[in-house]
PDB file of C-alpha atoms in Angstrom:
ATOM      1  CA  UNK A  62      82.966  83.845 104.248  1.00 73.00           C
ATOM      2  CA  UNK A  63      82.583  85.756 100.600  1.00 80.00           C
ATOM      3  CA  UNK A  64      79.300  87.264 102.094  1.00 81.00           C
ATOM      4  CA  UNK A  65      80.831  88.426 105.141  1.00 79.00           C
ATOM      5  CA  UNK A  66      84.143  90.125 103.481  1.00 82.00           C
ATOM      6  CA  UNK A  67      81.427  91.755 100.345  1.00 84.00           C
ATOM      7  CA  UNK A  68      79.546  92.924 103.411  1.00 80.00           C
ATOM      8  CA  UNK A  69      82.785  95.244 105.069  1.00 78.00           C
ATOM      9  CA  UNK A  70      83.753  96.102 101.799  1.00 82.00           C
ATOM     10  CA  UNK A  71      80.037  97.372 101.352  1.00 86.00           C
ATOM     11  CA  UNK A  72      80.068  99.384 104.521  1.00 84.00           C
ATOM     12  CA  UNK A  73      84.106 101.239 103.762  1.00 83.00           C
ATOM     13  CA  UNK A  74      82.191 101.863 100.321  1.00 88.00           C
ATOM     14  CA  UNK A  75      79.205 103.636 101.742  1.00 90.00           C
ATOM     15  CA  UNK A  76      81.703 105.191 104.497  1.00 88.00           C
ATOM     16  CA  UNK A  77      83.788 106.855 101.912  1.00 85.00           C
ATOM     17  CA  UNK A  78      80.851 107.590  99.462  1.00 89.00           C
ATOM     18  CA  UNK A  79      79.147 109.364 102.667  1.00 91.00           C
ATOM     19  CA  UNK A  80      82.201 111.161 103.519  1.00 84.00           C
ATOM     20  CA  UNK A  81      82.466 112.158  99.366  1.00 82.00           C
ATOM     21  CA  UNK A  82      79.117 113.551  99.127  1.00 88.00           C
ATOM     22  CA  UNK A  83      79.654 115.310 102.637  1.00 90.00           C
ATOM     23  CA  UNK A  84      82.802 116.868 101.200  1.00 84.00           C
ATOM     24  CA  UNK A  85      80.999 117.846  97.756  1.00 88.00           C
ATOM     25  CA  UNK A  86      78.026 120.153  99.239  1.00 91.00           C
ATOM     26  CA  UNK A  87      80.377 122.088 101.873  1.00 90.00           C
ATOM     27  CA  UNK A  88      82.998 122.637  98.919  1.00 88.00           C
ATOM     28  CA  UNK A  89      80.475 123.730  96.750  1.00 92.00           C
ATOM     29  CA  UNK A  90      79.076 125.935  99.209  1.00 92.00           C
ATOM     30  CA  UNK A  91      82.491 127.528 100.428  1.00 92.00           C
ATOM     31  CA  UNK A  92      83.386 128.406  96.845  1.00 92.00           C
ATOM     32  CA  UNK A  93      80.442 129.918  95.953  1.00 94.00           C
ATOM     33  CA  UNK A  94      80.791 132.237  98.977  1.00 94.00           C
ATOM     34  CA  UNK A  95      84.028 133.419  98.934  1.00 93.00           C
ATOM     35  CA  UNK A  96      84.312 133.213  94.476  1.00 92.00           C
ATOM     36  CA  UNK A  97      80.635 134.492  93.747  1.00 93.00           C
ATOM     37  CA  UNK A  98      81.089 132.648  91.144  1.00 93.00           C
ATOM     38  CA  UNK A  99      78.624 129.351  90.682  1.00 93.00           C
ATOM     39  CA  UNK A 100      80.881 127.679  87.704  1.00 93.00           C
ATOM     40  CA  UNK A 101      84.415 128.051  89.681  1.00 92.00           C
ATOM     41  CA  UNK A 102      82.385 126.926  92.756  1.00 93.00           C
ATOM     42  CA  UNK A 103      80.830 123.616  90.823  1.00 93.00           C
ATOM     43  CA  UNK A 104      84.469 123.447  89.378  1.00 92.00           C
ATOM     44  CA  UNK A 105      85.736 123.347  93.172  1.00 90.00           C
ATOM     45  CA  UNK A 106      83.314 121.537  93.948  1.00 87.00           C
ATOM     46  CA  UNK A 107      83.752 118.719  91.558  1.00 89.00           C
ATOM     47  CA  UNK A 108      87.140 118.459  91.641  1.00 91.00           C
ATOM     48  CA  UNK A 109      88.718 118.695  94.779  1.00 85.00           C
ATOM     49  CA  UNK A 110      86.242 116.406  97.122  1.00 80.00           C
ATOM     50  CA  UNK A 111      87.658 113.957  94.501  1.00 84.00           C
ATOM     51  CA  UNK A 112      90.966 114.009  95.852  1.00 90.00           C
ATOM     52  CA  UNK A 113      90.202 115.127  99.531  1.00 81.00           C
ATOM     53  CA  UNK A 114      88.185 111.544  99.582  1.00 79.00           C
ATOM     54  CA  UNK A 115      91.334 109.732  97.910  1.00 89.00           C
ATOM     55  CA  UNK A 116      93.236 111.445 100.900  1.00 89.00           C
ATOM     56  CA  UNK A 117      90.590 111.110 103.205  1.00 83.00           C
ATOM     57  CA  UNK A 118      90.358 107.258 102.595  1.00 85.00           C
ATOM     58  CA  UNK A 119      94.620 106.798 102.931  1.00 88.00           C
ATOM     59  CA  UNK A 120      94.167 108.880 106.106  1.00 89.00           C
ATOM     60  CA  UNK A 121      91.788 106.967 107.852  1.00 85.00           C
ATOM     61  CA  UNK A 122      93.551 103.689 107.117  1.00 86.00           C
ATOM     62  CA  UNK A 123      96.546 105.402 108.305  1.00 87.00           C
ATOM     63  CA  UNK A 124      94.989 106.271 111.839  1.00 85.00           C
ATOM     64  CA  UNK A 125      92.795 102.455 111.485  1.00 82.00           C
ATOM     65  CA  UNK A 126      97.006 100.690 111.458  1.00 82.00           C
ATOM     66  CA  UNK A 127      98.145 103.056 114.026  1.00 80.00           C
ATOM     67  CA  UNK A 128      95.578 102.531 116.609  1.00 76.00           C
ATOM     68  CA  UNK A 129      95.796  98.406 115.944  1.00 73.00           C
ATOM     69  CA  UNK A 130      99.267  99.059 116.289  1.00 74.00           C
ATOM     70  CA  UNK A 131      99.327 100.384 119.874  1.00 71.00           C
ATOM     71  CA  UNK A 132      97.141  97.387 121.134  1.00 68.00           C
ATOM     72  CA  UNK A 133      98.295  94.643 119.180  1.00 63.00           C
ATOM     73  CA  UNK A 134     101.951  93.404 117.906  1.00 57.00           C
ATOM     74  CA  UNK A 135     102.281  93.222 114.131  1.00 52.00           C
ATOM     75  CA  UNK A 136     101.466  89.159 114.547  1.00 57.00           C
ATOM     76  CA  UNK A 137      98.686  89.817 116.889  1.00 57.00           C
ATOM     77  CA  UNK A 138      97.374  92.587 114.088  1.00 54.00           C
ATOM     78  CA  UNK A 139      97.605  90.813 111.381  1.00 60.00           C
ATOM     79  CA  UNK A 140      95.802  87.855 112.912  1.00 63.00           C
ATOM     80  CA  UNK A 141      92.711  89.997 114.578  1.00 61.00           C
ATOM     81  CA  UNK A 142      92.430  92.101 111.416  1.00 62.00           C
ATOM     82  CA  UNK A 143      91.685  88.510 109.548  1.00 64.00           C
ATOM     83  CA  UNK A 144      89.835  86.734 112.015  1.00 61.00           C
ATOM     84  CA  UNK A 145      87.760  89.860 112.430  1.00 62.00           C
ATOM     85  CA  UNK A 146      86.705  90.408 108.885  1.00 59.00           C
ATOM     86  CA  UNK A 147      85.644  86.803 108.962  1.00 60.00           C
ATOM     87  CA  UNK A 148      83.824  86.723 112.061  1.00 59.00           C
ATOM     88  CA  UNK A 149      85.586  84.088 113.775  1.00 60.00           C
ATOM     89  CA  UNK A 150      87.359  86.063 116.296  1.00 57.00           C
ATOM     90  CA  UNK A 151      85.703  85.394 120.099  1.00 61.00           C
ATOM     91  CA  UNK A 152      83.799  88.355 121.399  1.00 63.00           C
ATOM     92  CA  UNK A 153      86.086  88.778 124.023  1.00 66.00           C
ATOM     93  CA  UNK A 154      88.769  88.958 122.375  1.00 65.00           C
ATOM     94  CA  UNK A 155      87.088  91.578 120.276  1.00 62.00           C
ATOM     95  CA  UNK A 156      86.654  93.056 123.208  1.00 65.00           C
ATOM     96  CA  UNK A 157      90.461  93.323 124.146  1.00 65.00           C
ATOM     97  CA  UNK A 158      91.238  94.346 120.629  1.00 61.00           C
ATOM     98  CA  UNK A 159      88.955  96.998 120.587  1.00 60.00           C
ATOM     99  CA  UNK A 160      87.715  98.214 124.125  1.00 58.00           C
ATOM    100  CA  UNK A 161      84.113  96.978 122.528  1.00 56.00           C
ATOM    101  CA  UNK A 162      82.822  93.705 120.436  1.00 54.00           C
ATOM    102  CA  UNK A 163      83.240  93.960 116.621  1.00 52.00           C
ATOM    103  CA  UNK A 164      85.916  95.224 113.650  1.00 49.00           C
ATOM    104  CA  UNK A 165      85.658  98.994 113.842  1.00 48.00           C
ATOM    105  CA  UNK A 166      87.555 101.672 112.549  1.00 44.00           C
ATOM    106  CA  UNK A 167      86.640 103.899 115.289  1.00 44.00           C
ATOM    107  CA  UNK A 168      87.811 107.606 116.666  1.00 43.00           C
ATOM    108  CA  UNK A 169      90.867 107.194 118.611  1.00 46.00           C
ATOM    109  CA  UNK A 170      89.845 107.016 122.571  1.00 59.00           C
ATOM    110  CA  UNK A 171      91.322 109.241 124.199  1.00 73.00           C
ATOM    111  CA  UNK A 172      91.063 113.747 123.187  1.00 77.00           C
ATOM    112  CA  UNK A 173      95.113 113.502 122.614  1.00 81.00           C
ATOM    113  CA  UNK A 174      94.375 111.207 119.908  1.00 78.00           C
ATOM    114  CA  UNK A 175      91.038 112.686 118.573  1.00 77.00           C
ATOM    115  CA  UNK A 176      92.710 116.158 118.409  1.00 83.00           C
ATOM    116  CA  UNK A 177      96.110 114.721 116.703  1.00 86.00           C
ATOM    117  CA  UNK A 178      93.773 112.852 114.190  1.00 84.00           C
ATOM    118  CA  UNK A 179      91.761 116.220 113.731  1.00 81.00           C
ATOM    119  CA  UNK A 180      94.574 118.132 112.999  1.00 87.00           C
ATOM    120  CA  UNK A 181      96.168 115.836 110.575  1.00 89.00           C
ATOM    121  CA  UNK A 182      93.233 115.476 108.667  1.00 83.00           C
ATOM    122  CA  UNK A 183      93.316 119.484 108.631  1.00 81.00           C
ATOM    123  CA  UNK A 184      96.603 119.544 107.326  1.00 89.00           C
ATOM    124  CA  UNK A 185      96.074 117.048 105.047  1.00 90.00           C
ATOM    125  CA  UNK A 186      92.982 119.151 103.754  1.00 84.00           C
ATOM    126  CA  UNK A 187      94.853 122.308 103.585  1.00 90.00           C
ATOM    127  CA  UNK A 188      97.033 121.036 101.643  1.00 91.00           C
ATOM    128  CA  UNK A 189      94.728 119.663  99.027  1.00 91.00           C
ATOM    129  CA  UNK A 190      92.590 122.190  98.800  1.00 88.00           C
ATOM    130  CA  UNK A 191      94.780 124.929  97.975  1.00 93.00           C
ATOM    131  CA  UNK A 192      97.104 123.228  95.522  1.00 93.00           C
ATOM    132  CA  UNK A 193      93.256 121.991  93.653  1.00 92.00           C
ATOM    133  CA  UNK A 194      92.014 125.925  94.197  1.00 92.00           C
ATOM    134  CA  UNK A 195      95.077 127.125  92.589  1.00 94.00           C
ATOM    135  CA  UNK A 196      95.088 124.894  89.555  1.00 93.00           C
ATOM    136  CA  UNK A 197      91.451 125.417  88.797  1.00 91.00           C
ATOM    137  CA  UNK A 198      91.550 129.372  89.618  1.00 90.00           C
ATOM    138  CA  UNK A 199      95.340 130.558  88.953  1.00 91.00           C
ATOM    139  CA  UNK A 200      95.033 133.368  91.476  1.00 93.00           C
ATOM    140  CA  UNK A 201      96.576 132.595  95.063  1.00 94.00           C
ATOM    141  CA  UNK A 202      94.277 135.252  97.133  1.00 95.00           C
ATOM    142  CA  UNK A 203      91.054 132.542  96.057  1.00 94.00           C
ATOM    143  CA  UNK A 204      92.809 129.572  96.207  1.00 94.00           C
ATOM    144  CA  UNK A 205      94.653 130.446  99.687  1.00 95.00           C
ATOM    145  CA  UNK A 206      91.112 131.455 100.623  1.00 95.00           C
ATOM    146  CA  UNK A 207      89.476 128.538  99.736  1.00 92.00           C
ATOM    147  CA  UNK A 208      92.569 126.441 101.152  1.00 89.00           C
ATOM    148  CA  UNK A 209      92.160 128.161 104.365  1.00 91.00           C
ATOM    149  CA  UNK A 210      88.702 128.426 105.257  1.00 93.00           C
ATOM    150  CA  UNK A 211      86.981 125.097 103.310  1.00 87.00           C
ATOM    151  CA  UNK A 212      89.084 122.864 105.349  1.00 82.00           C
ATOM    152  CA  UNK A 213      88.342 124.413 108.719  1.00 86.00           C
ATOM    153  CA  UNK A 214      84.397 123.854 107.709  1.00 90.00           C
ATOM    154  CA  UNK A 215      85.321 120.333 106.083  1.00 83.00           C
ATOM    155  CA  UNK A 216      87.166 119.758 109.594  1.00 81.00           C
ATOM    156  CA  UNK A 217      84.544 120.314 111.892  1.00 89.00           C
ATOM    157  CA  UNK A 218      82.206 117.985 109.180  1.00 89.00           C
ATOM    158  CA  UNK A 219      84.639 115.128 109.177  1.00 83.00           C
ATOM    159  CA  UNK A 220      84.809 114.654 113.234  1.00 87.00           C
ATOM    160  CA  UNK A 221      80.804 114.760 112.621  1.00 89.00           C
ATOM    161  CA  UNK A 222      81.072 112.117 110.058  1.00 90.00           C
ATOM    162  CA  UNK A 223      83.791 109.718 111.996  1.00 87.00           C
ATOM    163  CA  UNK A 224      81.245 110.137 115.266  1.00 89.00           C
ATOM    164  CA  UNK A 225      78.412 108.794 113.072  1.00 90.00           C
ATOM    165  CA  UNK A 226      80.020 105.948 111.450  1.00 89.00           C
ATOM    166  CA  UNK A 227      81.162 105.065 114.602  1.00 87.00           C
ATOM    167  CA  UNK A 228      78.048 104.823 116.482  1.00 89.00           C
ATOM    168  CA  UNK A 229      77.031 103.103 113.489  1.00 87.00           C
ATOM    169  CA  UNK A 230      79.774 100.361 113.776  1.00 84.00           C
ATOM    170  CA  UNK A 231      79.484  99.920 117.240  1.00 86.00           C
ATOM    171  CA  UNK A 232      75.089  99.648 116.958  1.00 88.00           C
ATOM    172  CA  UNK A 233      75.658  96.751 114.276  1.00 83.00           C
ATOM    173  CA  UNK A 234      78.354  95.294 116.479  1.00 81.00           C
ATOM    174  CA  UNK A 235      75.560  95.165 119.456  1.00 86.00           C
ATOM    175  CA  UNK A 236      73.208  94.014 116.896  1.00 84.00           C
ATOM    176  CA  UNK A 237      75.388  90.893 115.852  1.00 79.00           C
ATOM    177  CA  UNK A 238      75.814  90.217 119.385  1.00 80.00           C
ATOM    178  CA  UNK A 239      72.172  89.721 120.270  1.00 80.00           C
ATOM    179  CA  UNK A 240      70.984  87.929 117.167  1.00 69.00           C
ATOM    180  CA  UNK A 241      71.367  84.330 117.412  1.00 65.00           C
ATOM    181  CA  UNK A 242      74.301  81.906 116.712  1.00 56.00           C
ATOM    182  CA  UNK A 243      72.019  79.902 113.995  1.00 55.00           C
ATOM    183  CA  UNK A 244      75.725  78.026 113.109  1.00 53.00           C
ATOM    184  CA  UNK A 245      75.909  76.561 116.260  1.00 52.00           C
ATOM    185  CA  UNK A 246      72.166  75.342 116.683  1.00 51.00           C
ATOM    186  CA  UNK A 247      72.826  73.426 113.161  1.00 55.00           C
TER     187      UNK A 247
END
């Protein structure tokens, strides 16, 4: 049971580390070309992925409730979200939880929801970015600049990065499936 809740909290880690190192090189990158300036760009690059993951993380466990919530009543939730991270739920129920086998926090289905999530995390972004531009630069013009047009490139990143962590997810979830139930042949 310890090894099984050390091993999600291992994979959120390395989601949210991913996502921070993502967010780092495009920052870095977007500052540099609209400042011309490498130190304010390492500055902006340095600081505000910082907070963007901090948001990032709240956001995504934001969309992970909401989705559980449209499938599942708050005593159904609370139940699959523990039996889950313990691995004692049935497949098929996993199944009905989920629309596939395994715990995932996965891209909303349908595009409604992909696009609302999108967008939120682009607000969210937006509103990060500039308010950590204009601290570190004191000049608007740069830091709506940087507010406007980092986001939009971190945007387009992010719904790369959910796609991949989901595909990851669900190929480990396929993997667990096949290997064999060693518990039960004890």
């Amino acid at each position: 049971m310890v090894r099984i809740i050390i091993t999600t909290a291992r994979r959120l880690a390395l989601k949210i580390a991913s996502y921070g190192v993502m967010h780092l090189i495009v920052a870095v990158l977007v500052a540099l070309a609209i400042t011309r300036d490498w130190r304010l760009a390492l500055a902006v690059g340095a600081v505000e992925p910082v907070f963007q993951t901090l948001a990032y993380s709240l956001h995504d466990r934001v969309w992970h409730r909401i989705e559980q919530r449209r499938q599942l009543s708050r005593l159904e939730e609370a139940s699959e979200a523990v039996t889950a991270r313990l691995a004692l739920m049935a497949p098929q129920e996993q199944v009905r939880a989920h629309g596939h086998p395994g715990h995932s926090h996965a891209l909303p289905r349908t595009l409604k929801q992909v696009a609302v999530k999108t967008v939120t995390y682009g607000l969210m972004h937006f509103t990060v970015a500039v308010i950590v531009a204009l601290a570190l630069t004191r000049d608007w013009r740069i830091a709506l600049a940087i507010g406007t047009i980092e986001p939009l490139v971190q945007t387009v990143f992010f719904s790369l990065h959910d796609r991949v962590w989901t595909r990851i997810e669900a190929k480990k979830a396929r993997h667990a499936d096949r290997a064999p139930d060693l518990t039960s042949a004890i």
